PDB file of C-alpha atoms and ligand atoms in Angstrom:
ATOM      1  CA  UNK A   1     -23.370   0.769  79.344  1.00 98.00           C
ATOM      2  CA  UNK A   2     -25.774  -1.058  81.526  1.00 97.00           C
ATOM      3  CA  UNK A   3     -25.488  -0.613  85.260  1.00 98.00           C
ATOM      4  CA  UNK A   4     -27.202  -2.083  88.290  1.00 98.00           C
ATOM      5  CA  UNK A   5     -26.708  -0.108  91.472  1.00 98.00           C
ATOM      6  CA  UNK A   6     -27.179  -1.819  94.829  1.00 98.00           C
ATOM      7  CA  UNK A   7     -27.023   0.053  98.113  1.00 98.00           C
ATOM      8  CA  UNK A   8     -25.558  -2.566 100.365  1.00 98.00           C
ATOM      9  CA  UNK A   9     -24.647  -3.184 103.970  1.00 98.00           C
ATOM     10  CA  UNK A  10     -21.676  -5.170 102.765  1.00 98.00           C
ATOM     11  CA  UNK A  11     -19.938  -6.552  99.707  1.00 98.00           C
ATOM     12  CA  UNK A  12     -17.161  -9.125 100.001  1.00 98.00           C
ATOM     13  CA  UNK A  13     -15.357 -10.786  97.108  1.00 98.00           C
ATOM     14  CA  UNK A  14     -12.561 -13.240  96.411  1.00 98.00           C
ATOM     15  CA  UNK A  15     -11.091 -13.808  92.977  1.00 98.00           C
ATOM     16  CA  UNK A  16     -11.115 -17.409  91.755  1.00 97.00           C
ATOM     17  CA  UNK A  17     -10.009 -18.502  88.279  1.00 95.00           C
ATOM     18  CA  UNK A  18      -8.818 -16.151  85.576  1.00 95.00           C
ATOM     19  CA  UNK A  19     -10.744 -15.843  82.341  1.00 95.00           C
ATOM     20  CA  UNK A  20      -8.955 -15.143  79.040  1.00 95.00           C
ATOM     21  CA  UNK A  21      -9.667 -11.417  79.477  1.00 95.00           C
ATOM     22  CA  UNK A  22      -8.429 -11.138  83.068  1.00 97.00           C
ATOM     23  CA  UNK A  23      -6.495  -7.998  83.959  1.00 96.00           C
ATOM     24  CA  UNK A  24      -3.265  -8.426  85.905  1.00 96.00           C
ATOM     25  CA  UNK A  25      -3.782  -7.592  89.563  1.00 97.00           C
ATOM     26  CA  UNK A  26      -1.742  -7.161  92.703  1.00 97.00           C
ATOM     27  CA  UNK A  27      -2.103  -9.555  95.602  1.00 97.00           C
ATOM     28  CA  UNK A  28      -4.056  -6.954  97.579  1.00 97.00           C
ATOM     29  CA  UNK A  29      -6.785  -6.898  94.937  1.00 97.00           C
ATOM     30  CA  UNK A  30      -7.482 -10.604  95.176  1.00 98.00           C
ATOM     31  CA  UNK A  31     -10.055  -9.972  97.845  1.00 98.00           C
ATOM     32  CA  UNK A  32     -12.020  -7.066  99.166  1.00 98.00           C
ATOM     33  CA  UNK A  33     -14.612  -6.235 101.826  1.00 98.00           C
ATOM     34  CA  UNK A  34     -16.694  -3.069 101.838  1.00 98.00           C
ATOM     35  CA  UNK A  35     -19.380  -1.973 104.265  1.00 98.00           C
ATOM     36  CA  UNK A  36     -22.089   0.614 103.588  1.00 98.00           C
ATOM     37  CA  UNK A  37     -21.417   0.766  99.884  1.00 98.00           C
ATOM     38  CA  UNK A  38     -23.023   1.798  96.677  1.00 98.00           C
ATOM     39  CA  UNK A  39     -22.102  -1.188  94.521  1.00 98.00           C
ATOM     40  CA  UNK A  40     -22.233  -0.328  90.837  1.00 98.00           C
ATOM     41  CA  UNK A  41     -22.370  -3.446  88.674  1.00 98.00           C
ATOM     42  CA  UNK A  42     -21.283  -2.446  85.177  1.00 98.00           C
ATOM     43  CA  UNK A  43     -21.388  -3.869  81.656  1.00 98.00           C
ATOM     44  CA  UNK A  44     -19.591  -1.681  79.134  1.00 98.00           C
ATOM     45  CA  UNK A  45     -21.203  -2.149  75.720  1.00 98.00           C
ATOM     46  CA  UNK A  46     -20.035  -2.146  72.096  1.00 98.00           C
ATOM     47  CA  UNK A  47     -21.867   1.142  71.528  1.00 98.00           C
ATOM     48  CA  UNK A  48     -19.800   2.784  74.292  1.00 98.00           C
ATOM     49  CA  UNK A  49     -16.591   2.378  72.270  1.00 98.00           C
ATOM     50  CA  UNK A  50     -17.623   5.338  70.095  1.00 98.00           C
ATOM     51  CA  UNK A  51     -17.302   7.877  72.891  1.00 98.00           C
ATOM     52  CA  UNK A  52     -15.759   6.428  76.053  1.00 98.00           C
ATOM     53  CA  UNK A  53     -15.134   9.788  77.707  1.00 98.00           C
ATOM     54  CA  UNK A  54     -18.818  10.750  77.480  1.00 98.00           C
ATOM     55  CA  UNK A  55     -19.735   7.374  78.969  1.00 98.00           C
ATOM     56  CA  UNK A  56     -17.347   7.956  81.869  1.00 98.00           C
ATOM     57  CA  UNK A  57     -18.805  11.406  82.443  1.00 98.00           C
ATOM     58  CA  UNK A  58     -22.423  10.219  82.404  1.00 98.00           C
ATOM     59  CA  UNK A  59     -21.629   7.186  84.547  1.00 98.00           C
ATOM     60  CA  UNK A  60     -20.095   9.408  87.211  1.00 98.00           C
ATOM     61  CA  UNK A  61     -23.026  11.839  87.005  1.00 98.00           C
ATOM     62  CA  UNK A  62     -25.476   8.989  87.588  1.00 98.00           C
ATOM     63  CA  UNK A  63     -23.473   7.489  90.453  1.00 98.00           C
ATOM     64  CA  UNK A  64     -23.217  10.845  92.196  1.00 97.00           C
ATOM     65  CA  UNK A  65     -26.918  11.543  91.705  1.00 97.00           C
ATOM     66  CA  UNK A  66     -27.828   8.310  93.453  1.00 98.00           C
ATOM     67  CA  UNK A  67     -25.199   8.693  96.132  1.00 97.00           C
ATOM     68  CA  UNK A  68     -26.362  12.225  96.943  1.00 97.00           C
ATOM     69  CA  UNK A  69     -29.595  10.544  98.022  1.00 97.00           C
ATOM     70  CA  UNK A  70     -28.395   7.387  99.759  1.00 97.00           C
ATOM     71  CA  UNK A  71     -25.080   8.717 101.096  1.00 97.00           C
ATOM     72  CA  UNK A  72     -23.103   5.483 101.059  1.00 98.00           C
ATOM     73  CA  UNK A  73     -19.612   5.471 102.582  1.00 98.00           C
ATOM     74  CA  UNK A  74     -17.964   3.731  99.634  1.00 98.00           C
ATOM     75  CA  UNK A  75     -18.510   3.431  95.923  1.00 98.00           C
ATOM     76  CA  UNK A  76     -17.548   0.070  94.442  1.00 98.00           C
ATOM     77  CA  UNK A  77     -17.259  -0.381  90.674  1.00 98.00           C
ATOM     78  CA  UNK A  78     -17.934  -4.046  89.938  1.00 98.00           C
ATOM     79  CA  UNK A  79     -17.554  -5.382  86.365  1.00 98.00           C
ATOM     80  CA  UNK A  80     -20.595  -7.487  85.534  1.00 97.00           C
ATOM     81  CA  UNK A  81     -20.756  -8.850  81.998  1.00 96.00           C
ATOM     82  CA  UNK A  82     -24.141 -10.476  82.616  1.00 95.00           C
ATOM     83  CA  UNK A  83     -25.980  -7.174  82.351  1.00 95.00           C
ATOM     84  CA  UNK A  84     -25.560  -7.000  78.575  1.00 93.00           C
ATOM     85  CA  UNK A  85     -25.460  -9.241  75.531  1.00 89.00           C
ATOM     86  CA  UNK A  86     -23.507  -6.662  73.505  1.00 95.00           C
ATOM     87  CA  UNK A  87     -20.230  -6.171  75.349  1.00 97.00           C
ATOM     88  CA  UNK A  88     -17.396  -3.839  74.383  1.00 98.00           C
ATOM     89  CA  UNK A  89     -13.831  -5.043  74.024  1.00 98.00           C
ATOM     90  CA  UNK A  90     -12.236  -5.838  77.401  1.00 98.00           C
ATOM     91  CA  UNK A  91      -9.649  -3.126  76.758  1.00 97.00           C
ATOM     92  CA  UNK A  92     -12.254  -0.370  76.432  1.00 98.00           C
ATOM     93  CA  UNK A  93     -14.208  -1.698  79.393  1.00 98.00           C
ATOM     94  CA  UNK A  94     -11.204  -1.675  81.719  1.00 98.00           C
ATOM     95  CA  UNK A  95     -10.155   1.784  80.572  1.00 98.00           C
ATOM     96  CA  UNK A  96     -13.628   3.235  81.182  1.00 98.00           C
ATOM     97  CA  UNK A  97     -13.725   1.738  84.659  1.00 98.00           C
ATOM     98  CA  UNK A  98     -10.187   2.924  85.485  1.00 98.00           C
ATOM     99  CA  UNK A  99     -10.994   6.437  84.280  1.00 98.00           C
ATOM    100  CA  UNK A 100     -14.221   6.535  86.281  1.00 98.00           C
ATOM    101  CA  UNK A 101     -12.373   5.336  89.385  1.00 98.00           C
ATOM    102  CA  UNK A 102      -9.676   7.976  89.006  1.00 98.00           C
ATOM    103  CA  UNK A 103     -12.089  10.864  88.509  1.00 98.00           C
ATOM    104  CA  UNK A 104     -14.347   9.843  91.391  1.00 98.00           C
ATOM    105  CA  UNK A 105     -11.290   9.490  93.627  1.00 98.00           C
ATOM    106  CA  UNK A 106     -10.036  12.924  92.588  1.00 98.00           C
ATOM    107  CA  UNK A 107     -13.321  14.349  93.824  1.00 95.00           C
ATOM    108  CA  UNK A 108     -12.604  13.061  97.319  1.00 95.00           C
ATOM    109  CA  UNK A 109     -14.972  10.084  97.408  1.00 96.00           C
ATOM    110  CA  UNK A 110     -13.977   6.603  98.598  1.00 98.00           C
ATOM    111  CA  UNK A 111     -14.069   4.476  95.487  1.00 98.00           C
ATOM    112  CA  UNK A 112     -12.800   0.992  94.710  1.00 98.00           C
ATOM    113  CA  UNK A 113     -12.641  -0.980  91.483  1.00 98.00           C
ATOM    114  CA  UNK A 114     -13.108  -4.764  91.571  1.00 98.00           C
ATOM    115  CA  UNK A 115     -10.834  -6.738  89.176  1.00 98.00           C
ATOM    116  CA  UNK A 116     -12.042  -7.290  85.625  1.00 98.00           C
ATOM    117  CA  UNK A 117     -12.155 -10.685  83.951  1.00 97.00           C
ATOM    118  CA  UNK A 118     -11.834 -12.974  86.949  1.00 98.00           C
ATOM    119  CA  UNK A 119     -14.368 -15.432  88.238  1.00 97.00           C
ATOM    120  CA  UNK A 120     -15.195 -14.215  91.709  1.00 98.00           C
ATOM    121  CA  UNK A 121     -16.985 -15.547  94.738  1.00 98.00           C
ATOM    122  CA  UNK A 122     -18.915 -12.754  96.387  1.00 98.00           C
ATOM    123  CA  UNK A 123     -21.438 -11.955  99.075  1.00 98.00           C
ATOM    124  CA  UNK A 124     -23.648  -8.908  98.974  1.00 98.00           C
ATOM    125  CA  UNK A 125     -26.584  -7.530 100.878  1.00 98.00           C
ATOM    126  CA  UNK A 126     -29.185  -5.180  99.462  1.00 98.00           C
ATOM    127  CA  UNK A 127     -30.814  -2.832 101.955  1.00 98.00           C
ATOM    128  CA  UNK A 128     -34.259  -3.091 100.392  1.00 98.00           C
ATOM    129  CA  UNK A 129     -35.385   0.540 100.465  1.00 97.00           C
ATOM    130  CA  UNK A 130     -36.816   1.912  97.191  1.00 94.00           C
ATOM    131  CA  UNK A 131     -33.513   3.467  96.105  1.00 96.00           C
ATOM    132  CA  UNK A 132     -31.413   0.450  97.045  1.00 97.00           C
ATOM    133  CA  UNK A 133     -31.738  -1.217  93.632  1.00 97.00           C
ATOM    134  CA  UNK A 134     -31.657   0.780  90.428  1.00 96.00           C
ATOM    135  CA  UNK A 135     -30.822  -0.116  86.857  1.00 96.00           C
ATOM    136  CA  UNK A 136     -29.799   2.318  84.158  1.00 96.00           C
ATOM    137  CA  UNK A 137     -28.587   2.506  80.603  1.00 96.00           C
ATOM    138  CA  UNK A 138     -25.750   5.005  80.376  1.00 98.00           C
ATOM    139  CA  UNK A 139     -25.354   6.563  76.935  1.00 97.00           C
ATOM    140  CA  UNK A 140     -22.982   9.147  75.490  1.00 97.00           C
ATOM    141  CA  UNK A 141     -25.841  11.651  75.155  1.00 92.00           C
ATOM    142  CA  UNK A 142     -25.949  14.844  77.152  1.00 82.00           C
ATOM    143  CA  UNK A 143     -29.142  13.784  78.914  1.00 67.00           C
ATOM    144  CA  UNK A 144     -28.994  10.315  80.478  1.00 47.00           C
ATOM    145  CA  UNK A 145     -31.809   7.901  79.984  1.00 51.00           C
ATOM    146  CA  UNK A 146     -33.961   7.635  83.061  1.00 52.00           C
ATOM    147  CA  UNK A 147     -35.273   4.167  82.470  1.00 51.00           C
ATOM    148  CA  UNK A 148     -35.861   1.884  85.397  1.00 50.00           C
ATOM    149  CA  UNK A 149     -36.341   4.331  88.235  1.00 48.00           C
ATOM    150  CA  UNK A 150     -37.428   2.634  91.456  1.00 49.00           C
ATOM    151  CA  UNK A 151     -38.258  -0.605  89.685  1.00 60.00           C
ATOM    152  CA  UNK A 152     -39.003  -3.269  92.287  1.00 60.00           C
ATOM    153  CA  UNK A 153     -37.213  -6.581  92.200  1.00 58.00           C
TER     154      UNK A 153
ATOM    155  CA  UNK B   1     -37.291 -13.494  79.388  1.00 98.00           C
ATOM    156  CA  UNK B   2     -33.944 -12.546  80.756  1.00 97.00           C
ATOM    157  CA  UNK B   3     -32.511 -14.668  83.540  1.00 98.00           C
ATOM    158  CA  UNK B   4     -29.435 -14.497  85.734  1.00 98.00           C
ATOM    159  CA  UNK B   5     -28.616 -17.741  87.506  1.00 98.00           C
ATOM    160  CA  UNK B   6     -26.455 -17.660  90.634  1.00 98.00           C
ATOM    161  CA  UNK B   7     -25.278 -20.800  92.380  1.00 98.00           C
ATOM    162  CA  UNK B   8     -25.223 -19.662  95.955  1.00 98.00           C
ATOM    163  CA  UNK B   9     -24.280 -20.841  99.412  1.00 98.00           C
ATOM    164  CA  UNK B  10     -27.223 -18.874 100.757  1.00 98.00           C
ATOM    165  CA  UNK B  11     -29.991 -16.496  99.828  1.00 98.00           C
ATOM    166  CA  UNK B  12     -31.996 -14.666 102.493  1.00 98.00           C
ATOM    167  CA  UNK B  13     -34.720 -12.126 101.858  1.00 98.00           C
ATOM    168  CA  UNK B  14     -37.208  -9.955 103.722  1.00 98.00           C
ATOM    169  CA  UNK B  15     -40.027  -8.095 102.021  1.00 98.00           C
ATOM    170  CA  UNK B  16     -40.164  -4.358 102.700  1.00 97.00           C
ATOM    171  CA  UNK B  17     -42.626  -1.959 101.035  1.00 95.00           C
ATOM    172  CA  UNK B  18     -45.210  -2.975  98.464  1.00 95.00           C
ATOM    173  CA  UNK B  19     -45.042  -1.592  94.962  1.00 95.00           C
ATOM    174  CA  UNK B  20     -48.229  -0.945  92.939  1.00 95.00           C
ATOM    175  CA  UNK B  21     -47.829  -4.364  91.292  1.00 95.00           C
ATOM    176  CA  UNK B  22     -47.274  -6.362  94.492  1.00 97.00           C
ATOM    177  CA  UNK B  23     -48.923  -9.753  94.660  1.00 96.00           C
ATOM    178  CA  UNK B  24     -50.824 -10.646  97.826  1.00 96.00           C
ATOM    179  CA  UNK B  25     -48.758 -12.940 100.007  1.00 97.00           C
ATOM    180  CA  UNK B  26     -49.150 -14.970 103.165  1.00 97.00           C
ATOM    181  CA  UNK B  27     -47.209 -14.113 106.307  1.00 97.00           C
ATOM    182  CA  UNK B  28     -44.873 -17.057 105.728  1.00 97.00           C
ATOM    183  CA  UNK B  29     -43.716 -15.617 102.426  1.00 97.00           C
ATOM    184  CA  UNK B  30     -42.566 -12.336 103.946  1.00 98.00           C
ATOM    185  CA  UNK B  31     -39.147 -13.791 104.519  1.00 98.00           C
ATOM    186  CA  UNK B  32     -37.130 -16.729 103.310  1.00 98.00           C
ATOM    187  CA  UNK B  33     -33.729 -18.354 103.783  1.00 98.00           C
ATOM    188  CA  UNK B  34     -32.259 -20.920 101.414  1.00 98.00           C
ATOM    189  CA  UNK B  35     -28.909 -22.661 101.545  1.00 98.00           C
ATOM    190  CA  UNK B  36     -27.140 -24.324  98.616  1.00 98.00           C
ATOM    191  CA  UNK B  37     -29.481 -22.902  96.006  1.00 98.00           C
ATOM    192  CA  UNK B  38     -29.675 -22.195  92.350  1.00 98.00           C
ATOM    193  CA  UNK B  39     -31.136 -18.689  92.477  1.00 98.00           C
ATOM    194  CA  UNK B  40     -32.829 -17.790  89.201  1.00 98.00           C
ATOM    195  CA  UNK B  41     -33.333 -14.030  88.881  1.00 98.00           C
ATOM    196  CA  UNK B  42     -36.041 -13.503  86.256  1.00 98.00           C
ATOM    197  CA  UNK B  43     -37.403 -10.647  84.159  1.00 98.00           C
ATOM    198  CA  UNK B  44     -40.412 -11.661  82.076  1.00 98.00           C
ATOM    199  CA  UNK B  45     -40.539  -9.539  78.927  1.00 98.00           C
ATOM    200  CA  UNK B  46     -43.240  -8.060  76.696  1.00 98.00           C
ATOM    201  CA  UNK B  47     -42.272 -10.508  73.942  1.00 98.00           C
ATOM    202  CA  UNK B  48     -43.002 -13.443  76.277  1.00 98.00           C
ATOM    203  CA  UNK B  49     -46.700 -12.555  76.404  1.00 98.00           C
ATOM    204  CA  UNK B  50     -47.164 -14.093  72.938  1.00 98.00           C
ATOM    205  CA  UNK B  51     -46.440 -17.626  74.079  1.00 98.00           C
ATOM    206  CA  UNK B  52     -46.138 -17.935  77.867  1.00 98.00           C
ATOM    207  CA  UNK B  53     -46.334 -21.720  77.933  1.00 98.00           C
ATOM    208  CA  UNK B  54     -43.317 -22.045  75.606  1.00 98.00           C
ATOM    209  CA  UNK B  55     -41.417 -19.610  77.846  1.00 98.00           C
ATOM    210  CA  UNK B  56     -42.253 -21.703  80.904  1.00 98.00           C
ATOM    211  CA  UNK B  57     -41.113 -24.844  79.109  1.00 98.00           C
ATOM    212  CA  UNK B  58     -37.813 -23.352  77.945  1.00 98.00           C
ATOM    213  CA  UNK B  59     -37.158 -21.705  81.306  1.00 98.00           C
ATOM    214  CA  UNK B  60     -37.516 -25.056  83.061  1.00 98.00           C
ATOM    215  CA  UNK B  61     -35.336 -26.774  80.456  1.00 98.00           C
ATOM    216  CA  UNK B  62     -32.582 -24.220  81.049  1.00 98.00           C
ATOM    217  CA  UNK B  63     -32.828 -24.412  84.842  1.00 98.00           C
ATOM    218  CA  UNK B  64     -32.643 -28.197  84.779  1.00 97.00           C
ATOM    219  CA  UNK B  65     -29.704 -28.158  82.378  1.00 97.00           C
ATOM    220  CA  UNK B  66     -27.710 -25.954  84.746  1.00 98.00           C
ATOM    221  CA  UNK B  67     -28.821 -27.815  87.844  1.00 97.00           C
ATOM    222  CA  UNK B  68     -27.851 -31.157  86.341  1.00 97.00           C
ATOM    223  CA  UNK B  69     -24.305 -29.785  86.431  1.00 97.00           C
ATOM    224  CA  UNK B  70     -24.179 -27.897  89.721  1.00 97.00           C
ATOM    225  CA  UNK B  71     -26.636 -30.068  91.684  1.00 97.00           C
ATOM    226  CA  UNK B  72     -27.999 -27.404  94.017  1.00 98.00           C
ATOM    227  CA  UNK B  73     -30.341 -28.485  96.803  1.00 98.00           C
ATOM    228  CA  UNK B  74     -32.961 -25.815  96.102  1.00 98.00           C
ATOM    229  CA  UNK B  75     -34.165 -23.837  93.142  1.00 98.00           C
ATOM    230  CA  UNK B  76     -35.320 -20.301  93.964  1.00 98.00           C
ATOM    231  CA  UNK B  77     -37.256 -18.255  91.404  1.00 98.00           C
ATOM    232  CA  UNK B  78     -36.582 -14.587  92.168  1.00 98.00           C
ATOM    233  CA  UNK B  79     -38.414 -11.848  90.205  1.00 98.00           C
ATOM    234  CA  UNK B  80     -35.885  -9.247  89.103  1.00 97.00           C
ATOM    235  CA  UNK B  81     -37.215  -6.443  86.924  1.00 96.00           C
ATOM    236  CA  UNK B  82     -33.760  -4.866  86.561  1.00 95.00           C
ATOM    237  CA  UNK B  83     -32.666  -7.474  84.030  1.00 95.00           C
ATOM    238  CA  UNK B  84     -34.809  -5.984  81.251  1.00 93.00           C
ATOM    239  CA  UNK B  85     -36.054  -2.655  79.977  1.00 89.00           C
ATOM    240  CA  UNK B  86     -39.010  -4.266  78.174  1.00 95.00           C
ATOM    241  CA  UNK B  87     -41.086  -5.912  80.890  1.00 97.00           C
ATOM    242  CA  UNK B  88     -44.289  -7.895  80.423  1.00 98.00           C
ATOM    243  CA  UNK B  89     -47.447  -7.089  82.337  1.00 98.00           C
ATOM    244  CA  UNK B  90     -47.183  -8.082  86.003  1.00 98.00           C
ATOM    245  CA  UNK B  91     -50.068 -10.503  85.506  1.00 98.00           C
ATOM    246  CA  UNK B  92     -48.269 -12.498  82.818  1.00 98.00           C
ATOM    247  CA  UNK B  93     -45.010 -12.411  84.778  1.00 98.00           C
ATOM    248  CA  UNK B  94     -46.576 -13.819  87.936  1.00 98.00           C
ATOM    249  CA  UNK B  95     -48.435 -16.506  85.999  1.00 98.00           C
ATOM    250  CA  UNK B  96     -45.273 -17.643  84.202  1.00 98.00           C
ATOM    251  CA  UNK B  97     -43.388 -17.857  87.491  1.00 98.00           C
ATOM    252  CA  UNK B  98     -46.267 -19.710  89.227  1.00 98.00           C
ATOM    253  CA  UNK B  99     -46.520 -22.183  86.366  1.00 98.00           C
ATOM    254  CA  UNK B 100     -42.773 -22.790  86.368  1.00 98.00           C
ATOM    255  CA  UNK B 101     -42.812 -23.329  90.131  1.00 98.00           C
ATOM    256  CA  UNK B 102     -45.671 -25.800  89.909  1.00 98.00           C
ATOM    257  CA  UNK B 103     -44.123 -27.859  87.114  1.00 98.00           C
ATOM    258  CA  UNK B 104     -40.676 -27.974  88.737  1.00 98.00           C
ATOM    259  CA  UNK B 105     -42.296 -29.020  92.021  1.00 98.00           C
ATOM    260  CA  UNK B 106     -44.269 -31.754  90.277  1.00 98.00           C
ATOM    261  CA  UNK B 107     -40.981 -33.187  89.061  1.00 95.00           C
ATOM    262  CA  UNK B 108     -39.839 -33.696  92.639  1.00 95.00           C
ATOM    263  CA  UNK B 109     -37.374 -30.814  92.952  1.00 96.00           C
ATOM    264  CA  UNK B 110     -37.286 -28.371  95.869  1.00 98.00           C
ATOM    265  CA  UNK B 111     -38.404 -25.092  94.390  1.00 98.00           C
ATOM    266  CA  UNK B 112     -39.476 -21.801  95.947  1.00 98.00           C
ATOM    267  CA  UNK B 113     -40.869 -18.626  94.424  1.00 98.00           C
ATOM    268  CA  UNK B 114     -39.970 -15.252  95.983  1.00 98.00           C
ATOM    269  CA  UNK B 115     -42.853 -12.696  96.074  1.00 98.00           C
ATOM    270  CA  UNK B 116     -43.367 -10.482  93.050  1.00 98.00           C
ATOM    271  CA  UNK B 117     -43.658  -6.713  93.215  1.00 97.00           C
ATOM    272  CA  UNK B 118     -42.267  -6.033  96.688  1.00 98.00           C
ATOM    273  CA  UNK B 119     -39.157  -4.145  97.612  1.00 97.00           C
ATOM    274  CA  UNK B 120     -36.968  -6.663  99.342  1.00 98.00           C
ATOM    275  CA  UNK B 121     -33.840  -6.640 101.424  1.00 98.00           C
ATOM    276  CA  UNK B 122     -31.708  -9.632 100.531  1.00 98.00           C
ATOM    277  CA  UNK B 123     -28.337 -11.237 101.065  1.00 98.00           C
ATOM    278  CA  UNK B 124     -26.804 -13.646  98.599  1.00 98.00           C
ATOM    279  CA  UNK B 125     -23.503 -15.376  98.080  1.00 98.00           C
ATOM    280  CA  UNK B 126     -22.145 -16.513  94.746  1.00 98.00           C
ATOM    281  CA  UNK B 127     -19.829 -19.512  94.861  1.00 98.00           C
ATOM    282  CA  UNK B 128     -17.509 -18.179  92.163  1.00 98.00           C
ATOM    283  CA  UNK B 129     -16.918 -21.296  90.084  1.00 97.00           C
ATOM    284  CA  UNK B 130     -17.333 -20.901  86.298  1.00 94.00           C
ATOM    285  CA  UNK B 131     -20.915 -22.180  86.301  1.00 96.00           C
ATOM    286  CA  UNK B 132     -21.974 -20.174  89.350  1.00 97.00           C
ATOM    287  CA  UNK B 133     -23.069 -17.133  87.323  1.00 97.00           C
ATOM    288  CA  UNK B 134     -24.861 -17.473  84.019  1.00 96.00           C
ATOM    289  CA  UNK B 135     -27.155 -15.184  82.086  1.00 96.00           C
ATOM    290  CA  UNK B 136     -29.593 -16.261  79.410  1.00 96.00           C
ATOM    291  CA  UNK B 137     -32.323 -14.971  77.163  1.00 96.00           C
ATOM    292  CA  UNK B 138     -35.218 -17.424  77.185  1.00 98.00           C
ATOM    293  CA  UNK B 139     -37.339 -17.317  74.038  1.00 97.00           C
ATOM    294  CA  UNK B 140     -40.399 -19.238  72.879  1.00 97.00           C
ATOM    295  CA  UNK B 141     -38.347 -20.983  70.184  1.00 92.00           C
ATOM    296  CA  UNK B 142     -37.693 -24.694  70.219  1.00 82.00           C
ATOM    297  CA  UNK B 143     -33.951 -24.147  70.551  1.00 67.00           C
ATOM    298  CA  UNK B 144     -32.939 -21.805  73.368  1.00 47.00           C
ATOM    299  CA  UNK B 145     -30.406 -19.117  72.753  1.00 51.00           C
ATOM    300  CA  UNK B 146     -27.054 -19.992  74.233  1.00 52.00           C
ATOM    301  CA  UNK B 147     -25.767 -16.490  74.709  1.00 51.00           C
ATOM    302  CA  UNK B 148     -23.633 -15.724  77.695  1.00 50.00           C
ATOM    303  CA  UNK B 149     -22.192 -19.112  78.572  1.00 48.00           C
ATOM    304  CA  UNK B 150     -19.539 -18.915  81.301  1.00 49.00           C
ATOM    305  CA  UNK B 151     -19.240 -15.145  81.005  1.00 59.00           C
ATOM    306  CA  UNK B 152     -17.071 -13.868  83.849  1.00 60.00           C
ATOM    307  CA  UNK B 153     -18.280 -11.118  86.113  1.00 58.00           C
TER     308      UNK B 153
HETATM  309 MG1  LIG C   1     -21.999 -24.189 101.721  1.00 79.28          MG
END
């Protein structure tokens, strides 16, 4: 799984057209607005299908590690296919994101999952401090890869 | 070279801290604001060092192909290391981006290059239509790869 984490003043989105892999969503999910958020853009990869639960675990570990430092008010899981050229099936991707959302929520954090498989208009700000943009490869291994730390844009 | 193209209503940026690979910039480049733009996030890769001029050529070809469809008013080249885990040297990256800027400008288009190697705060909108987010791998080959067409976020 490839992720791009952006510590943002705001993220707003509106769903537009469906794609063939769009998940069904309630009316309330058709738009969203989040201030002071850690936005986690995610691309679940083919490789991740082998051990989804380990991916979920390591994703959450990475998110919490970053959020312990930046202390955002919300965590937003945003599906972003463009981060990888080797995507998993939509089914696995949605399940991994749902599981991550549920576990993070159960730990008392404010977390939100943006709909999968829809074209979306969005606006985002990036705060610009050294930890406000991070990219990672999440694997099923016990130790996460630490590639990309503090890489400038 | 990995690129992520976003057709945006606006892009604003402000440079923050320098990184060790920051290019020297004039005062005027420390911030920028662009409406109705094709924002091209770019990560120049190690592989691109073998034939930079072919990369420049194929990058421009791809940008023009997209812009022929969306007809943005500005083209903004935005260095974005997070799109790759195999980056070129900063020197090659900056030269490729400068060359692309110069050639696009010489063809009469409004093009702007965002400073390389600085932490930046930014705000961007994405319009959300099917061509408003595209990712590509640019190679030195005659025929570009066409991976990622109309991939939803
Ligand atoms: Mg407009």
